[in-house]
């Protein structure tokens, strides 16, 4: 492919440039920072559910659910 990708700014806000949306690992760093800020993934889900006025359902992968 001869398409030249324009470097983009990393979405985490670090000011770095990358080919995709993230410098490798920075998406996880942003997730961690958000979780830290709101008090964890469970809190984050609760906040987002409040904003969206609906619940976030986890789509189970092909594993059969154990009861
Ligand atoms: Zn970054």
PDB file of N, CA, C and O and ligand atoms in Angstrom:
ATOM      1  N   UNK A   1       0.837  -1.194   0.000  1.00  0.00           N
ATOM      2  CA  UNK A   1       0.000   0.000   0.000  1.00  0.00           C
ATOM      3  C   UNK A   1       0.879   1.253   0.000  1.00  0.00           C
ATOM      4  O   UNK A   1       1.779   1.387   0.821  1.00  0.00           O
ATOM      5  N   UNK A   2       0.606   2.149  -0.897  1.00  0.00           N
ATOM      6  CA  UNK A   2       1.419   3.351  -1.003  1.00  0.00           C
ATOM      7  C   UNK A   2       0.782   4.540  -0.307  1.00  0.00           C
ATOM      8  O   UNK A   2       1.251   5.647  -0.425  1.00  0.00           O
ATOM      9  N   UNK A   3      -0.295   4.252   0.394  1.00  0.00           N
ATOM     10  CA  UNK A   3      -0.963   5.357   1.087  1.00  0.00           C
ATOM     11  C   UNK A   3      -0.129   5.802   2.282  1.00  0.00           C
ATOM     12  O   UNK A   3       0.235   4.994   3.120  1.00  0.00           O
ATOM     13  N   UNK A   4       0.181   7.077   2.281  1.00  0.00           N
ATOM     14  CA  UNK A   4       0.945   7.622   3.406  1.00  0.00           C
ATOM     15  C   UNK A   4      -0.022   8.050   4.497  1.00  0.00           C
ATOM     16  O   UNK A   4      -0.929   8.834   4.253  1.00  0.00           O
ATOM     17  N   UNK A   5       0.188   7.515   5.648  1.00  0.00           N
ATOM     18  CA  UNK A   5      -0.669   7.895   6.762  1.00  0.00           C
ATOM     19  C   UNK A   5      -0.139   9.161   7.409  1.00  0.00           C
ATOM     20  O   UNK A   5       1.038   9.246   7.737  1.00  0.00           O
ATOM     21  N   UNK A   6      -1.009  10.111   7.543  1.00  0.00           N
ATOM     22  CA  UNK A   6      -0.644  11.339   8.234  1.00  0.00           C
ATOM     23  C   UNK A   6      -0.563  11.044   9.720  1.00  0.00           C
ATOM     24  O   UNK A   6      -1.474  10.445  10.266  1.00  0.00           O
ATOM     25  N   UNK A   7       0.528  11.456  10.345  1.00  0.00           N
ATOM     26  CA  UNK A   7       0.565  11.228  11.793  1.00  0.00           C
ATOM     27  C   UNK A   7      -0.545  11.995  12.495  1.00  0.00           C
ATOM     28  O   UNK A   7      -0.841  13.130  12.137  1.00  0.00           O
ATOM     29  N   UNK A   8      -1.151  11.343  13.435  1.00  0.00           N
ATOM     30  CA  UNK A   8      -2.218  11.992  14.207  1.00  0.00           C
ATOM     31  C   UNK A   8      -1.736  12.176  15.629  1.00  0.00           C
ATOM     32  O   UNK A   8      -0.814  11.509  16.073  1.00  0.00           O
ATOM     33  N   UNK A   9      -2.425  13.042  16.325  1.00  0.00           N
ATOM     34  CA  UNK A   9      -2.120  13.195  17.740  1.00  0.00           C
ATOM     35  C   UNK A   9      -2.769  12.057  18.517  1.00  0.00           C
ATOM     36  O   UNK A   9      -3.911  11.696  18.262  1.00  0.00           O
ATOM     37  N   UNK A  10      -1.993  11.540  19.437  1.00  0.00           N
ATOM     38  CA  UNK A  10      -2.491  10.486  20.299  1.00  0.00           C
ATOM     39  C   UNK A  10      -3.723  10.994  21.048  1.00  0.00           C
ATOM     40  O   UNK A  10      -3.741  12.110  21.546  1.00  0.00           O
ATOM     41  N   UNK A  11      -4.757  10.148  21.086  1.00  0.00           N
ATOM     42  CA  UNK A  11      -6.031  10.554  21.682  1.00  0.00           C
ATOM     43  C   UNK A  11      -5.981  10.740  23.184  1.00  0.00           C
ATOM     44  O   UNK A  11      -6.912  11.276  23.771  1.00  0.00           O
ATOM     45  N   UNK A  12      -4.919  10.295  23.824  1.00  0.00           N
ATOM     46  CA  UNK A  12      -4.873  10.424  25.282  1.00  0.00           C
ATOM     47  C   UNK A  12      -4.540  11.846  25.705  1.00  0.00           C
ATOM     48  O   UNK A  12      -4.742  12.221  26.845  1.00  0.00           O
ATOM     49  N   UNK A  13      -4.026  12.625  24.773  1.00  0.00           N
ATOM     50  CA  UNK A  13      -3.724  14.010  25.102  1.00  0.00           C
ATOM     51  C   UNK A  13      -2.277  14.252  25.481  1.00  0.00           C
ATOM     52  O   UNK A  13      -1.921  15.335  25.943  1.00  0.00           O
ATOM     53  N   UNK A  14      -1.421  13.258  25.269  1.00  0.00           N
ATOM     54  CA  UNK A  14      -0.025  13.407  25.662  1.00  0.00           C
ATOM     55  C   UNK A  14       0.746  14.296  24.697  1.00  0.00           C
ATOM     56  O   UNK A  14       1.845  14.739  24.988  1.00  0.00           O
ATOM     57  N   UNK A  15       0.153  14.567  23.547  1.00  0.00           N
ATOM     58  CA  UNK A  15       0.809  15.430  22.578  1.00  0.00           C
ATOM     59  C   UNK A  15       1.684  14.672  21.594  1.00  0.00           C
ATOM     60  O   UNK A  15       2.227  15.257  20.661  1.00  0.00           O
ATOM     61  N   UNK A  16       1.826  13.374  21.787  1.00  0.00           N
ATOM     62  CA  UNK A  16       2.615  12.558  20.883  1.00  0.00           C
ATOM     63  C   UNK A  16       1.864  12.284  19.592  1.00  0.00           C
ATOM     64  O   UNK A  16       0.652  12.462  19.519  1.00  0.00           O
ATOM     65  N   UNK A  17       2.600  11.911  18.574  1.00  0.00           N
ATOM     66  CA  UNK A  17       1.950  11.575  17.318  1.00  0.00           C
ATOM     67  C   UNK A  17       2.071  10.082  17.051  1.00  0.00           C
ATOM     68  O   UNK A  17       3.006   9.427  17.498  1.00  0.00           O
ATOM     69  N   UNK A  18       1.103   9.588  16.317  1.00  0.00           N
ATOM     70  CA  UNK A  18       1.069   8.161  16.026  1.00  0.00           C
ATOM     71  C   UNK A  18       0.306   7.963  14.729  1.00  0.00           C
ATOM     72  O   UNK A  18      -0.300   8.880  14.210  1.00  0.00           O
ATOM     73  N   UNK A  19       0.362   6.766  14.200  1.00  0.00           N
ATOM     74  CA  UNK A  19      -0.317   6.482  12.933  1.00  0.00           C
ATOM     75  C   UNK A  19      -1.804   6.231  13.132  1.00  0.00           C
ATOM     76  O   UNK A  19      -2.618   6.550  12.297  1.00  0.00           O
ATOM     77  N   UNK A  20      -2.138   5.613  14.221  1.00  0.00           N
ATOM     78  CA  UNK A  20      -3.546   5.359  14.513  1.00  0.00           C
ATOM     79  C   UNK A  20      -4.074   6.409  15.467  1.00  0.00           C
ATOM     80  O   UNK A  20      -3.702   7.571  15.384  1.00  0.00           O
ATOM     81  N   UNK A  21      -4.929   5.992  16.361  1.00  0.00           N
ATOM     82  CA  UNK A  21      -5.469   6.921  17.338  1.00  0.00           C
ATOM     83  C   UNK A  21      -4.632   6.990  18.598  1.00  0.00           C
ATOM     84  O   UNK A  21      -4.775   7.917  19.386  1.00  0.00           O
ATOM     85  N   UNK A  22      -3.773   5.996  18.770  1.00  0.00           N
ATOM     86  CA  UNK A  22      -3.055   5.877  20.041  1.00  0.00           C
ATOM     87  C   UNK A  22      -1.593   5.536  19.818  1.00  0.00           C
ATOM     88  O   UNK A  22      -1.267   4.757  18.929  1.00  0.00           O
ATOM     89  N   UNK A  23      -0.745   6.051  20.656  1.00  0.00           N
ATOM     90  CA  UNK A  23       0.583   5.493  20.804  1.00  0.00           C
ATOM     91  C   UNK A  23       0.371   4.187  21.561  1.00  0.00           C
ATOM     92  O   UNK A  23      -0.443   4.145  22.494  1.00  0.00           O
ATOM     93  N   UNK A  24       1.033   3.117  21.132  1.00  0.00           N
ATOM     94  CA  UNK A  24       0.751   1.828  21.762  1.00  0.00           C
ATOM     95  C   UNK A  24       0.777   1.896  23.289  1.00  0.00           C
ATOM     96  O   UNK A  24       1.714   2.415  23.884  1.00  0.00           O
ATOM     97  N   UNK A  25      -0.308   1.412  23.885  1.00  0.00           N
ATOM     98  CA  UNK A  25      -0.408   1.384  25.337  1.00  0.00           C
ATOM     99  C   UNK A  25      -1.096   2.598  25.930  1.00  0.00           C
ATOM    100  O   UNK A  25      -1.549   2.556  27.068  1.00  0.00           O
ATOM    101  N   UNK A  26      -1.199   3.690  25.162  1.00  0.00           N
ATOM    102  CA  UNK A  26      -1.763   4.908  25.725  1.00  0.00           C
ATOM    103  C   UNK A  26      -3.271   4.814  25.909  1.00  0.00           C
ATOM    104  O   UNK A  26      -3.832   5.503  26.760  1.00  0.00           O
ATOM    105  N   UNK A  27      -3.927   3.969  25.110  1.00  0.00           N
ATOM    106  CA  UNK A  27      -5.358   3.786  25.328  1.00  0.00           C
ATOM    107  C   UNK A  27      -5.597   3.160  26.695  1.00  0.00           C
ATOM    108  O   UNK A  27      -6.490   3.551  27.435  1.00  0.00           O
ATOM    109  N   UNK A  28      -4.719   2.231  27.054  1.00  0.00           N
ATOM    110  CA  UNK A  28      -4.836   1.610  28.373  1.00  0.00           C
ATOM    111  C   UNK A  28      -4.507   2.599  29.484  1.00  0.00           C
ATOM    112  O   UNK A  28      -5.106   2.568  30.556  1.00  0.00           O
ATOM    113  N   UNK A  29      -3.551   3.475  29.200  1.00  0.00           N
ATOM    114  CA  UNK A  29      -3.198   4.477  30.203  1.00  0.00           C
ATOM    115  C   UNK A  29      -4.350   5.440  30.431  1.00  0.00           C
ATOM    116  O   UNK A  29      -4.617   5.850  31.565  1.00  0.00           O
ATOM    117  N   UNK A  30      -5.030   5.799  29.359  1.00  0.00           N
ATOM    118  CA  UNK A  30      -6.181   6.691  29.494  1.00  0.00           C
ATOM    119  C   UNK A  30      -7.296   5.984  30.258  1.00  0.00           C
ATOM    120  O   UNK A  30      -7.916   6.565  31.145  1.00  0.00           O
ATOM    121  N   UNK A  31      -7.521   4.731  29.936  1.00  0.00           N
ATOM    122  CA  UNK A  31      -8.542   3.966  30.641  1.00  0.00           C
ATOM    123  C   UNK A  31      -8.227   3.914  32.133  1.00  0.00           C
ATOM    124  O   UNK A  31      -9.085   4.119  32.973  1.00  0.00           O
ATOM    125  N   UNK A  32      -6.960   3.657  32.443  1.00  0.00           N
ATOM    126  CA  UNK A  32      -6.540   3.596  33.845  1.00  0.00           C
ATOM    127  C   UNK A  32      -6.757   4.943  34.527  1.00  0.00           C
ATOM    128  O   UNK A  32      -7.221   5.004  35.660  1.00  0.00           O
ATOM    129  N   UNK A  33      -6.400   6.025  33.829  1.00  0.00           N
ATOM    130  CA  UNK A  33      -6.535   7.355  34.412  1.00  0.00           C
ATOM    131  C   UNK A  33      -8.003   7.674  34.679  1.00  0.00           C
ATOM    132  O   UNK A  33      -8.348   8.238  35.719  1.00  0.00           O
ATOM    133  N   UNK A  34      -8.871   7.295  33.735  1.00  0.00           N
ATOM    134  CA  UNK A  34     -10.306   7.544  33.916  1.00  0.00           C
ATOM    135  C   UNK A  34     -10.829   6.727  35.093  1.00  0.00           C
ATOM    136  O   UNK A  34     -11.539   7.239  35.953  1.00  0.00           O
ATOM    137  N   UNK A  35     -10.439   5.476  35.130  1.00  0.00           N
ATOM    138  CA  UNK A  35     -10.880   4.624  36.234  1.00  0.00           C
ATOM    139  C   UNK A  35     -10.414   5.178  37.570  1.00  0.00           C
ATOM    140  O   UNK A  35     -11.143   5.185  38.552  1.00  0.00           O
ATOM    141  N   UNK A  36      -9.177   5.641  37.598  1.00  0.00           N
ATOM    142  CA  UNK A  36      -8.630   6.199  38.830  1.00  0.00           C
ATOM    143  C   UNK A  36      -9.425   7.429  39.251  1.00  0.00           C
ATOM    144  O   UNK A  36      -9.723   7.630  40.427  1.00  0.00           O
ATOM    145  N   UNK A  37      -9.776   8.237  38.261  1.00  0.00           N
ATOM    146  CA  UNK A  37     -10.479   9.486  38.536  1.00  0.00           C
ATOM    147  C   UNK A  37     -11.876   9.245  39.106  1.00  0.00           C
ATOM    148  O   UNK A  37     -12.309   9.928  40.026  1.00  0.00           O
ATOM    149  N   UNK A  38     -12.572   8.275  38.558  1.00  0.00           N
ATOM    150  CA  UNK A  38     -13.961   8.058  38.968  1.00  0.00           C
ATOM    151  C   UNK A  38     -14.084   7.019  40.071  1.00  0.00           C
ATOM    152  O   UNK A  38     -15.137   6.865  40.660  1.00  0.00           O
ATOM    153  N   UNK A  39     -13.021   6.312  40.358  1.00  0.00           N
ATOM    154  CA  UNK A  39     -13.056   5.350  41.443  1.00  0.00           C
ATOM    155  C   UNK A  39     -13.192   3.911  40.989  1.00  0.00           C
ATOM    156  O   UNK A  39     -13.564   3.057  41.774  1.00  0.00           O
ATOM    157  N   UNK A  40     -12.944   3.671  39.732  1.00  0.00           N
ATOM    158  CA  UNK A  40     -12.950   2.288  39.268  1.00  0.00           C
ATOM    159  C   UNK A  40     -13.882   2.078  38.091  1.00  0.00           C
ATOM    160  O   UNK A  40     -14.707   2.928  37.751  1.00  0.00           O
ATOM    161  N   UNK A  41     -13.742   0.922  37.510  1.00  0.00           N
ATOM    162  CA  UNK A  41     -14.515   0.597  36.311  1.00  0.00           C
ATOM    163  C   UNK A  41     -16.004   0.505  36.603  1.00  0.00           C
ATOM    164  O   UNK A  41     -16.834   0.900  35.791  1.00  0.00           O
ATOM    165  N   UNK A  42     -16.339   0.024  37.778  1.00  0.00           N
ATOM    166  CA  UNK A  42     -17.752  -0.101  38.146  1.00  0.00           C
ATOM    167  C   UNK A  42     -18.398   1.276  38.244  1.00  0.00           C
ATOM    168  O   UNK A  42     -19.508   1.496  37.755  1.00  0.00           O
ATOM    169  N   UNK A  43     -17.688   2.214  38.868  1.00  0.00           N
ATOM    170  CA  UNK A  43     -18.178   3.580  38.967  1.00  0.00           C
ATOM    171  C   UNK A  43     -18.300   4.212  37.585  1.00  0.00           C
ATOM    172  O   UNK A  43     -19.259   4.916  37.287  1.00  0.00           O
ATOM    173  N   UNK A  44     -17.309   3.951  36.762  1.00  0.00           N
ATOM    174  CA  UNK A  44     -17.315   4.492  35.407  1.00  0.00           C
ATOM    175  C   UNK A  44     -18.554   4.014  34.660  1.00  0.00           C
ATOM    176  O   UNK A  44     -19.242   4.783  33.997  1.00  0.00           O
ATOM    177  N   UNK A  45     -18.838   2.753  34.799  1.00  0.00           N
ATOM    178  CA  UNK A  45     -20.022   2.199  34.146  1.00  0.00           C
ATOM    179  C   UNK A  45     -21.289   2.880  34.662  1.00  0.00           C
ATOM    180  O   UNK A  45     -22.164   3.246  33.879  1.00  0.00           O
ATOM    181  N   UNK A  46     -21.350   3.062  35.979  1.00  0.00           N
ATOM    182  CA  UNK A  46     -22.530   3.681  36.571  1.00  0.00           C
ATOM    183  C   UNK A  46     -22.720   5.103  36.021  1.00  0.00           C
ATOM    184  O   UNK A  46     -23.832   5.504  35.667  1.00  0.00           O
ATOM    185  N   UNK A  47     -21.638   5.845  35.923  1.00  0.00           N
ATOM    186  CA  UNK A  47     -21.700   7.220  35.418  1.00  0.00           C
ATOM    187  C   UNK A  47     -22.170   7.231  33.961  1.00  0.00           C
ATOM    188  O   UNK A  47     -23.028   8.018  33.572  1.00  0.00           O
ATOM    189  N   UNK A  48     -21.601   6.358  33.169  1.00  0.00           N
ATOM    190  CA  UNK A  48     -21.960   6.328  31.751  1.00  0.00           C
ATOM    191  C   UNK A  48     -23.415   5.882  31.583  1.00  0.00           C
ATOM    192  O   UNK A  48     -24.158   6.433  30.768  1.00  0.00           O
ATOM    193  N   UNK A  49     -23.825   4.932  32.393  1.00  0.00           N
ATOM    194  CA  UNK A  49     -25.221   4.478  32.333  1.00  0.00           C
ATOM    195  C   UNK A  49     -26.168   5.628  32.681  1.00  0.00           C
ATOM    196  O   UNK A  49     -27.227   5.764  32.071  1.00  0.00           O
ATOM    197  N   UNK A  50     -25.774   6.440  33.639  1.00  0.00           N
ATOM    198  CA  UNK A  50     -26.581   7.600  34.012  1.00  0.00           C
ATOM    199  C   UNK A  50     -26.687   8.580  32.859  1.00  0.00           C
ATOM    200  O   UNK A  50     -27.742   9.123  32.569  1.00  0.00           O
ATOM    201  N   UNK A  51     -25.566   8.791  32.192  1.00  0.00           N
ATOM    202  CA  UNK A  51     -25.542   9.723  31.065  1.00  0.00           C
ATOM    203  C   UNK A  51     -26.372   9.220  29.893  1.00  0.00           C
ATOM    204  O   UNK A  51     -27.052   9.983  29.217  1.00  0.00           O
ATOM    205  N   UNK A  52     -26.291   7.917  29.655  1.00  0.00           N
ATOM    206  CA  UNK A  52     -26.971   7.346  28.500  1.00  0.00           C
ATOM    207  C   UNK A  52     -28.416   6.979  28.803  1.00  0.00           C
ATOM    208  O   UNK A  52     -29.185   6.684  27.896  1.00  0.00           O
ATOM    209  N   UNK A  53     -28.756   6.987  30.078  1.00  0.00           N
ATOM    210  CA  UNK A  53     -30.083   6.562  30.511  1.00  0.00           C
ATOM    211  C   UNK A  53     -30.413   5.151  30.061  1.00  0.00           C
ATOM    212  O   UNK A  53     -31.527   4.848  29.646  1.00  0.00           O
ATOM    213  N   UNK A  54     -29.416   4.321  30.076  1.00  0.00           N
ATOM    214  CA  UNK A  54     -29.638   2.908  29.799  1.00  0.00           C
ATOM    215  C   UNK A  54     -28.476   2.123  30.375  1.00  0.00           C
ATOM    216  O   UNK A  54     -27.438   2.679  30.689  1.00  0.00           O
ATOM    217  N   UNK A  55     -28.702   0.844  30.514  1.00  0.00           N
ATOM    218  CA  UNK A  55     -27.659   0.040  31.127  1.00  0.00           C
ATOM    219  C   UNK A  55     -26.705  -0.493  30.077  1.00  0.00           C
ATOM    220  O   UNK A  55     -27.066  -0.685  28.913  1.00  0.00           O
ATOM    221  N   UNK A  56     -25.490  -0.687  30.507  1.00  0.00           N
ATOM    222  CA  UNK A  56     -24.465  -1.223  29.617  1.00  0.00           C
ATOM    223  C   UNK A  56     -24.419  -2.727  29.827  1.00  0.00           C
ATOM    224  O   UNK A  56     -24.177  -3.195  30.938  1.00  0.00           O
ATOM    225  N   UNK A  57     -24.693  -3.442  28.782  1.00  0.00           N
ATOM    226  CA  UNK A  57     -24.675  -4.892  28.888  1.00  0.00           C
ATOM    227  C   UNK A  57     -23.356  -5.429  28.365  1.00  0.00           C
ATOM    228  O   UNK A  57     -22.897  -5.029  27.295  1.00  0.00           O
ATOM    229  N   UNK A  58     -22.782  -6.306  29.115  1.00  0.00           N
ATOM    230  CA  UNK A  58     -21.562  -6.964  28.659  1.00  0.00           C
ATOM    231  C   UNK A  58     -21.978  -8.106  27.748  1.00  0.00           C
ATOM    232  O   UNK A  58     -22.804  -8.938  28.117  1.00  0.00           O
ATOM    233  N   UNK A  59     -21.421  -8.085  26.549  1.00  0.00           N
ATOM    234  CA  UNK A  59     -21.723  -9.164  25.624  1.00  0.00           C
ATOM    235  C   UNK A  59     -20.827 -10.349  25.941  1.00  0.00           C
ATOM    236  O   UNK A  59     -19.616 -10.266  25.809  1.00  0.00           O
ATOM    237  N   UNK A  60     -21.438 -11.425  26.364  1.00  0.00           N
ATOM    238  CA  UNK A  60     -20.596 -12.577  26.673  1.00  0.00           C
ATOM    239  C   UNK A  60     -19.977 -13.143  25.402  1.00  0.00           C
ATOM    240  O   UNK A  60     -20.621 -13.180  24.355  1.00  0.00           O
ATOM    241  N   UNK A  61     -18.743 -13.553  25.494  1.00  0.00           N
ATOM    242  CA  UNK A  61     -18.102 -14.205  24.364  1.00  0.00           C
ATOM    243  C   UNK A  61     -18.643 -15.629  24.259  1.00  0.00           C
ATOM    244  O   UNK A  61     -19.480 -16.033  25.052  1.00  0.00           O
ATOM    245  N   UNK A  62     -18.121 -16.372  23.329  1.00  0.00           N
ATOM    246  CA  UNK A  62     -18.753 -17.664  23.045  1.00  0.00           C
ATOM    247  C   UNK A  62     -18.754 -18.664  24.202  1.00  0.00           C
ATOM    248  O   UNK A  62     -19.344 -19.711  24.108  1.00  0.00           O
ATOM    249  N   UNK A  63     -18.072 -18.302  25.277  1.00  0.00           N
ATOM    250  CA  UNK A  63     -18.100 -19.202  26.429  1.00  0.00           C
ATOM    251  C   UNK A  63     -19.524 -19.323  26.976  1.00  0.00           C
ATOM    252  O   UNK A  63     -20.254 -18.350  26.992  1.00  0.00           O
ATOM    253  N   UNK A  64     -19.861 -20.485  27.391  1.00  0.00           N
ATOM    254  CA  UNK A  64     -21.177 -20.655  28.004  1.00  0.00           C
ATOM    255  C   UNK A  64     -21.111 -20.084  29.409  1.00  0.00           C
ATOM    256  O   UNK A  64     -20.113 -20.219  30.107  1.00  0.00           O
ATOM    257  N   UNK A  65     -22.172 -19.414  29.772  1.00  0.00           N
ATOM    258  CA  UNK A  65     -22.202 -18.765  31.073  1.00  0.00           C
ATOM    259  C   UNK A  65     -22.370 -19.785  32.188  1.00  0.00           C
ATOM    260  O   UNK A  65     -23.228 -20.649  32.110  1.00  0.00           O
ATOM    261  N   UNK A  66     -21.539 -19.631  33.187  1.00  0.00           N
ATOM    262  CA  UNK A  66     -21.666 -20.524  34.336  1.00  0.00           C
ATOM    263  C   UNK A  66     -22.540 -19.856  35.392  1.00  0.00           C
ATOM    264  O   UNK A  66     -22.449 -18.664  35.593  1.00  0.00           O
ATOM    265  N   UNK A  67     -23.375 -20.637  35.999  1.00  0.00           N
ATOM    266  CA  UNK A  67     -24.259 -20.076  37.011  1.00  0.00           C
ATOM    267  C   UNK A  67     -23.728 -20.331  38.405  1.00  0.00           C
ATOM    268  O   UNK A  67     -23.005 -21.251  38.623  1.00  0.00           O
TER     269      UNK A  67
HETATM  270 ZN1  LIG B   1      -0.639   9.355  24.325  1.00  0.00          ZN
END
